[in-house]
Coordinates of C-alpha atoms and ligand atoms in Angstrom, one line a residue:
M5 CA -19.8 -2.1 2.5
A6 CA -19.6 -3.2 6.4
I7 CA -16.4 -2.0 8.1
G8 CA -15.1 -3.6 11.4
I9 CA -13.5 -1.2 14.0
L10 CA -11.3 -2.5 16.8
T11 CA -9.2 -0.5 19.5
S12 CA -6.3 -2.6 20.8
G13 CA -3.5 -2.2 23.3
G14 CA -3.4 0.4 26.1
D15 CA -6.3 2.6 26.0
A16 CA -6.0 6.5 25.2
P17 CA -8.3 9.2 25.8
G18 CA -9.7 10.2 22.4
L19 CA -10.4 6.6 21.1
N20 CA -14.1 7.3 21.4
A21 CA -13.8 10.4 19.3
V22 CA -12.4 8.3 16.6
I23 CA -15.1 5.8 16.7
R24 CA -17.8 8.5 16.6
A25 CA -16.2 10.3 13.6
L26 CA -16.1 6.9 11.8
V27 CA -19.6 5.8 12.4
F28 CA -21.3 9.2 12.2
S29 CA -19.8 10.3 9.0
G30 CA -19.6 6.9 7.4
T31 CA -23.3 6.0 7.9
Q32 CA -24.6 9.5 7.5
T33 CA -22.5 10.7 4.4
H34 CA -21.4 7.7 2.8
G35 CA -24.1 4.9 3.5
L36 CA -21.4 2.6 5.1
E37 CA -22.3 0.1 7.8
F38 CA -20.0 -0.7 10.8
L39 CA -19.3 -3.6 12.9
G40 CA -17.9 -3.1 16.6
I41 CA -15.3 -5.7 17.6
R42 CA -15.1 -6.2 21.2
D43 CA -11.7 -6.0 23.2
G44 CA -9.4 -5.6 20.1
W45 CA -7.9 -8.4 18.3
K46 CA -9.3 -10.8 20.9
G47 CA -12.8 -10.1 19.8
L48 CA -11.8 -10.5 16.2
V49 CA -10.4 -14.0 16.4
E50 CA -13.1 -14.8 18.9
G51 CA -15.9 -13.6 16.5
D52 CA -17.1 -11.2 19.2
V53 CA -18.8 -8.7 16.7
A54 CA -21.7 -6.6 16.9
P55 CA -23.4 -3.9 14.7
L56 CA -22.4 -0.3 15.6
V57 CA -24.9 2.3 14.5
R58 CA -25.2 6.2 15.0
H59 CA -27.1 5.8 18.3
D60 CA -24.3 3.9 19.8
V61 CA -21.9 6.7 19.3
M62 CA -24.1 9.7 20.2
G63 CA -22.2 12.0 22.7
I64 CA -19.1 9.7 23.3
S65 CA -16.3 12.0 22.1
K66 CA -16.0 13.4 25.6
Q67 CA -16.0 10.0 27.3
G68 CA -12.6 8.5 28.1
G69 CA -11.7 4.8 27.4
T70 CA -13.3 3.0 24.5
I71 CA -16.7 1.7 24.1
L72 CA -15.6 -1.2 22.2
G73 CA -13.1 -2.5 25.0
T74 CA -9.4 -3.2 24.3
S75 CA -6.9 -5.9 25.2
R76 CA -3.1 -6.6 24.5
T77 CA -3.9 -9.7 22.2
N78 CA -1.5 -10.8 19.4
P79 CA -4.0 -12.2 16.6
F80 CA -1.0 -14.3 15.2
E81 CA -1.1 -16.2 18.4
F82 CA -4.9 -17.2 17.9
G83 CA -5.2 -18.4 14.4
G84 CA -3.7 -15.5 12.4
V85 CA -4.7 -14.7 8.9
E86 CA -7.0 -17.9 8.5
R87 CA -9.1 -17.0 11.5
V88 CA -9.3 -13.3 10.7
Q89 CA -10.6 -14.3 7.3
E90 CA -12.9 -16.8 8.7
V91 CA -14.6 -14.2 11.1
M92 CA -14.7 -11.4 8.7
S93 CA -16.5 -13.6 6.1
S94 CA -19.0 -15.2 8.6
S95 CA -19.9 -11.7 9.9
G96 CA -20.1 -9.9 6.5
M97 CA -17.0 -7.7 7.2
D98 CA -15.5 -6.3 4.1
A99 CA -12.7 -4.3 5.8
L100 CA -11.1 -3.5 8.9
I101 CA -10.2 -0.3 10.7
A102 CA -7.5 -1.0 13.5
I103 CA -7.0 1.5 16.2
G104 CA -3.9 1.0 18.2
G105 CA -0.3 1.6 19.0
E106 CA 2.9 -0.1 17.5
G107 CA 1.9 -3.7 18.4
T108 CA -1.5 -3.3 17.0
L109 CA -0.3 -1.6 13.7
A110 CA 2.5 -4.2 13.4
A111 CA -0.3 -7.0 13.5
A112 CA -2.4 -4.8 11.0
K113 CA 0.6 -4.8 8.6
R114 CA 1.1 -8.6 8.7
L115 CA -2.7 -9.0 8.0
S116 CA -2.6 -6.4 5.2
D117 CA 0.6 -8.1 3.6
A118 CA -1.4 -11.4 3.6
G119 CA -4.3 -9.7 1.8
I120 CA -6.8 -8.3 4.5
P121 CA -8.3 -5.0 3.7
V122 CA -7.2 -3.0 6.6
V123 CA -6.1 0.5 7.5
G124 CA -4.7 2.0 10.7
V125 CA -5.4 4.8 13.1
P126 CA -2.3 5.4 15.5
K127 CA -2.7 5.7 19.2
T128 CA -0.4 6.0 22.2
V129 CA -0.3 8.2 25.2
D130 CA 3.5 8.0 25.2
N131 CA 3.5 9.9 21.7
D132 CA 6.2 7.4 20.5
L133 CA 5.2 6.7 17.1
D134 CA 7.5 8.3 14.6
A135 CA 5.1 8.5 11.6
T136 CA 3.0 11.1 13.4
D137 CA 3.8 14.3 15.0
Y138 CA 1.3 13.6 17.8
T139 CA -0.9 10.8 19.0
F140 CA -4.3 11.8 20.7
G141 CA -4.2 10.9 24.3
F142 CA -0.9 12.3 24.7
D143 CA -2.1 16.0 25.3
T144 CA -4.6 14.7 27.9
A145 CA -2.0 12.6 29.7
V146 CA 0.4 15.8 29.7
Q147 CA -2.5 17.8 31.1
I148 CA -3.2 15.4 33.8
A149 CA 0.5 14.8 34.9
T150 CA 0.9 18.7 34.8
E151 CA -2.1 19.3 37.2
A152 CA -1.0 16.4 39.4
M153 CA 2.6 18.2 39.8
D154 CA 0.9 21.5 40.4
R155 CA -0.8 19.8 43.4
L156 CA 2.3 18.0 44.6
R157 CA 4.1 21.5 44.7
T158 CA 1.8 23.0 47.1
T159 CA 2.1 20.3 49.5
G160 CA 5.9 20.0 48.7
D161 CA 6.2 23.6 49.3
S162 CA 4.5 23.4 52.6
H163 CA 6.6 20.7 53.9
R164 CA 9.7 22.1 52.2
R165 CA 10.1 18.4 50.9
C166 CA 11.5 17.1 47.6
M167 CA 8.6 15.6 45.5
V168 CA 9.1 13.1 42.8
A169 CA 6.5 12.6 40.3
E170 CA 6.6 9.5 38.1
V171 CA 4.9 9.7 34.7
M172 CA 4.3 7.2 32.1
G173 CA 6.9 6.7 29.2
R174 CA 8.2 3.3 28.4
Y175 CA 10.8 4.1 25.9
V176 CA 10.5 7.9 25.3
G177 CA 10.3 10.9 27.7
W178 CA 7.7 13.2 25.9
I179 CA 5.3 13.1 28.8
A180 CA 7.8 13.9 31.2
L181 CA 9.5 16.5 29.2
H182 CA 6.1 18.4 28.3
S183 CA 4.5 18.1 31.8
G184 CA 7.8 18.7 33.8
V185 CA 8.4 21.9 31.7
A186 CA 4.6 22.9 32.1
A187 CA 4.9 22.2 36.0
G188 CA 8.4 23.9 36.4
A189 CA 10.2 20.7 37.6
H190 CA 13.8 21.1 38.8
A191 CA 14.9 17.9 37.2
I192 CA 13.2 16.0 34.3
L193 CA 14.4 12.3 33.9
I194 CA 13.7 10.6 30.6
P195 CA 14.6 6.9 29.1
E196 CA 16.5 8.4 26.4
R197 CA 19.2 10.0 28.9
K198 CA 20.7 8.0 31.6
T199 CA 21.7 10.2 34.5
S200 CA 23.8 9.7 37.5
M201 CA 22.5 9.9 41.1
D202 CA 25.1 12.7 41.8
Q203 CA 23.7 14.8 39.0
I204 CA 20.1 14.3 40.1
C205 CA 21.1 15.2 43.7
E206 CA 23.0 18.3 42.5
W207 CA 19.9 19.5 40.8
V208 CA 17.9 18.9 43.9
T209 CA 20.2 20.6 46.2
K210 CA 20.6 23.7 44.0
A211 CA 16.8 24.1 43.9
K212 CA 16.7 23.6 47.7
D213 CA 19.4 26.2 48.2
R214 CA 17.3 28.7 46.2
G215 CA 14.6 28.3 48.8
R216 CA 12.4 26.0 46.5
A217 CA 10.8 22.8 47.3
P218 CA 12.5 20.5 44.6
L219 CA 10.3 18.8 42.2
V220 CA 11.7 15.9 40.2
C221 CA 9.6 14.5 37.1
V222 CA 10.7 11.1 36.1
A223 CA 9.5 8.9 33.2
E224 CA 8.6 5.2 34.2
G225 CA 11.4 4.1 31.7
F226 CA 14.1 6.2 33.0
L227 CA 17.3 4.4 33.9
L228 CA 20.1 5.5 36.2
D229 CA 23.6 5.3 34.7
T230 CA 24.3 2.4 36.9
M231 CA 21.2 0.4 35.7
T232 CA 21.2 -1.9 32.5
D233 CA 17.4 -2.7 32.7
V234 CA 14.5 -0.5 33.5
H235 CA 13.0 -0.8 36.9
S236 CA 10.2 -3.4 36.9
A237 CA 8.8 -5.4 39.8
R238 CA 5.5 -6.4 38.3
G239 CA 6.3 -9.2 35.9
L240 CA 5.7 -9.1 32.1
D241 CA 2.8 -8.1 29.9
A242 CA 1.3 -10.1 27.3
F243 CA 3.9 -9.1 24.7
G244 CA 6.7 -10.2 27.2
R245 CA 7.5 -6.5 28.0
P246 CA 8.4 -5.9 31.7
R247 CA 5.4 -4.0 33.4
L248 CA 6.9 -0.7 34.5
G249 CA 6.2 1.6 37.5
G250 CA 8.3 2.2 40.7
I251 CA 11.5 4.1 39.4
G252 CA 10.2 7.1 41.5
E253 CA 10.1 5.1 44.7
V254 CA 13.6 3.9 43.9
L255 CA 15.0 7.4 43.5
A256 CA 13.2 9.0 46.5
P257 CA 15.0 7.3 49.3
I258 CA 18.3 7.8 47.7
I259 CA 17.7 11.5 47.2
E260 CA 16.4 11.8 50.9
E261 CA 19.7 10.1 52.2
R262 CA 22.2 12.0 50.0
T263 CA 20.8 15.4 50.1
G264 CA 19.3 15.3 53.4
I265 CA 16.1 16.5 52.3
E266 CA 12.7 14.8 53.1
T267 CA 11.6 13.2 50.0
R268 CA 8.1 11.6 48.8
A269 CA 7.4 9.8 45.4
T270 CA 4.0 9.4 43.8
T271 CA 3.5 7.4 40.7
L272 CA 0.6 8.6 38.5
G273 CA 0.2 5.5 36.6
H274 CA -3.1 4.9 34.8
I275 CA -4.7 8.0 36.0
Q276 CA -2.9 9.5 33.1
R277 CA -4.7 7.4 30.7
G278 CA -8.3 7.8 32.4
G279 CA -11.1 10.3 32.2
T280 CA -12.2 12.8 29.8
P281 CA -9.9 13.8 26.8
T282 CA -8.7 17.4 26.3
A283 CA -10.4 19.4 23.4
F284 CA -7.2 19.0 21.5
D285 CA -7.2 15.2 21.6
R286 CA -11.2 15.2 20.7
V287 CA -10.6 17.2 17.7
L288 CA -7.3 15.3 16.7
A289 CA -8.9 12.0 17.1
T290 CA -12.1 13.1 15.2
R291 CA -9.8 14.3 12.3
L292 CA -7.8 10.9 12.2
G293 CA -11.3 9.0 12.1
W294 CA -12.3 11.1 9.1
G295 CA -8.8 10.5 7.6
A296 CA -9.2 6.8 8.1
L297 CA -12.8 6.8 6.5
K298 CA -11.4 8.5 3.3
M299 CA -8.8 5.7 2.9
V300 CA -11.5 3.0 3.3
L301 CA -13.5 4.7 0.7
A302 CA -10.4 5.0 -1.6
K303 CA -9.7 1.2 -0.7
K304 CA -6.2 2.4 0.3
W305 CA -5.4 -0.8 2.3
G306 CA -2.2 -1.0 4.1
Y307 CA -1.9 2.5 5.0
M308 CA -2.5 4.5 8.3
V309 CA -3.5 8.1 9.0
A310 CA -1.0 10.5 10.6
L311 CA -0.6 14.0 11.6
R312 CA 2.1 16.2 9.8
G313 CA 2.1 19.8 10.9
T314 CA -1.6 20.5 10.8
E315 CA -2.3 18.2 7.9
I316 CA -3.8 14.6 8.2
V317 CA -2.0 12.4 5.6
D318 CA -1.8 8.8 4.8
V319 CA 1.4 6.8 5.4
P320 CA 2.0 3.3 4.7
F321 CA 2.1 0.9 7.6
E322 CA 5.9 0.0 7.0
S323 CA 6.8 3.8 7.4
A324 CA 5.0 4.0 10.6
L325 CA 6.7 1.1 12.3
G326 CA 10.2 0.3 13.4
S327 CA 11.7 3.4 14.6
L328 CA 10.4 5.2 17.8
K329 CA 10.1 8.9 18.0
T330 CA 12.5 9.7 20.9
V331 CA 13.2 13.0 22.4
P332 CA 16.0 14.6 20.4
D333 CA 19.1 15.7 22.4
A334 CA 18.7 19.3 21.5
R335 CA 15.0 19.3 22.9
Y336 CA 16.4 17.7 26.2
E337 CA 19.4 20.2 26.4
E338 CA 17.3 23.1 26.0
V339 CA 15.1 22.1 28.9
M340 CA 18.3 21.2 31.0
E341 CA 19.0 24.9 31.3
L342 CA 16.0 25.1 33.7
F343 CA 17.0 22.4 36.0
G344 CA 18.2 23.0 39.6
Ligands
LIG12 O1 2.0 2.2 26.1 C1 1.4 2.9 26.8 C2 1.5 2.8 28.2 O2 0.7 3.6 29.1 C3 2.9 2.8 28.8 O3 3.5 4.1 29.1 C4 2.8 1.9 30.1 O4 4.1 1.3 30.4 C5 2.0 0.9 29.6 O5 1.1 1.5 28.5 C6 1.1 0.3 30.7 O6 0.2 -0.7 30.1 P1 -0.9 -1.5 30.9 O7 -2.1 -0.8 30.8 O8 -1.0 -2.9 30.3 O9 -0.5 -1.7 32.3

């Protein structure tokens, strides 16, 4: 049996560990063959497919990004089911493993509903997929954001400035919540919770009055209570979603003007998705790869792997899609006690 593997959507540290686990165990233990699909769904509809062998995956777990490349392409805009069937048949591909976030898994579900043998592996640094407790890439992003804020604190302390650190998180504030707590931020602002400028300035002033250089951690998708749409000055992505980034730069001058504290903003952006994955992400990604392999061997099409507690489980695509895993009010409120 020959299995096609694609990675699609924004990259996440750990993608290569999934690919390695699949190819290594699939070829060595189960006698499967693999075909690497270049640049996500784009490569599948274009027939950009090549054999993937053990040699190709040696030592790649510690490597960031994806050796297969990725893109934000919707296969249904480029021939859909018919085109996918054509390419699978001409390249001798019997089944498909799609590694990606919500958009990728939604496309995989549509293909599966149409009879294409496909299983999924969830991926997102934002950690916003409800069906799985954690996605790989999230731990690495939190680690990078925490280290960055530790650095911002020493320069902020030296100049007695307020530092605003903007982290990723389009719809959910998990990266902001975890890295903000780890770095000891004096305010954490997340997409789930609109907040007023008065409240933010109160936290900043309180920290300053205690002799601290205030640190504000804000998720890219955060909205002030006066905003109806996310801040976006960079147009739309391939799925028509606003490109985010820059809310920290919006907040900084207002904080400075209202509190009188000199303020600087730093947007961490794609640094959070780059570089070497943490050990946790490598292990999680490897286990998810093995889980996907088991589903392929059992011909359990239309399912994706997920982490529940410490167990790797299978969940149908439909239960994995639809609702986002947002930060619960109670989780945010316990953290709010640390603000100011
Ligand atoms: O979906 C994950 C994510 O990292 C978001 O947090 C961010 O808004 C987006 O991807 C950035 O996408 P791109 O890499 O296409 O700029």
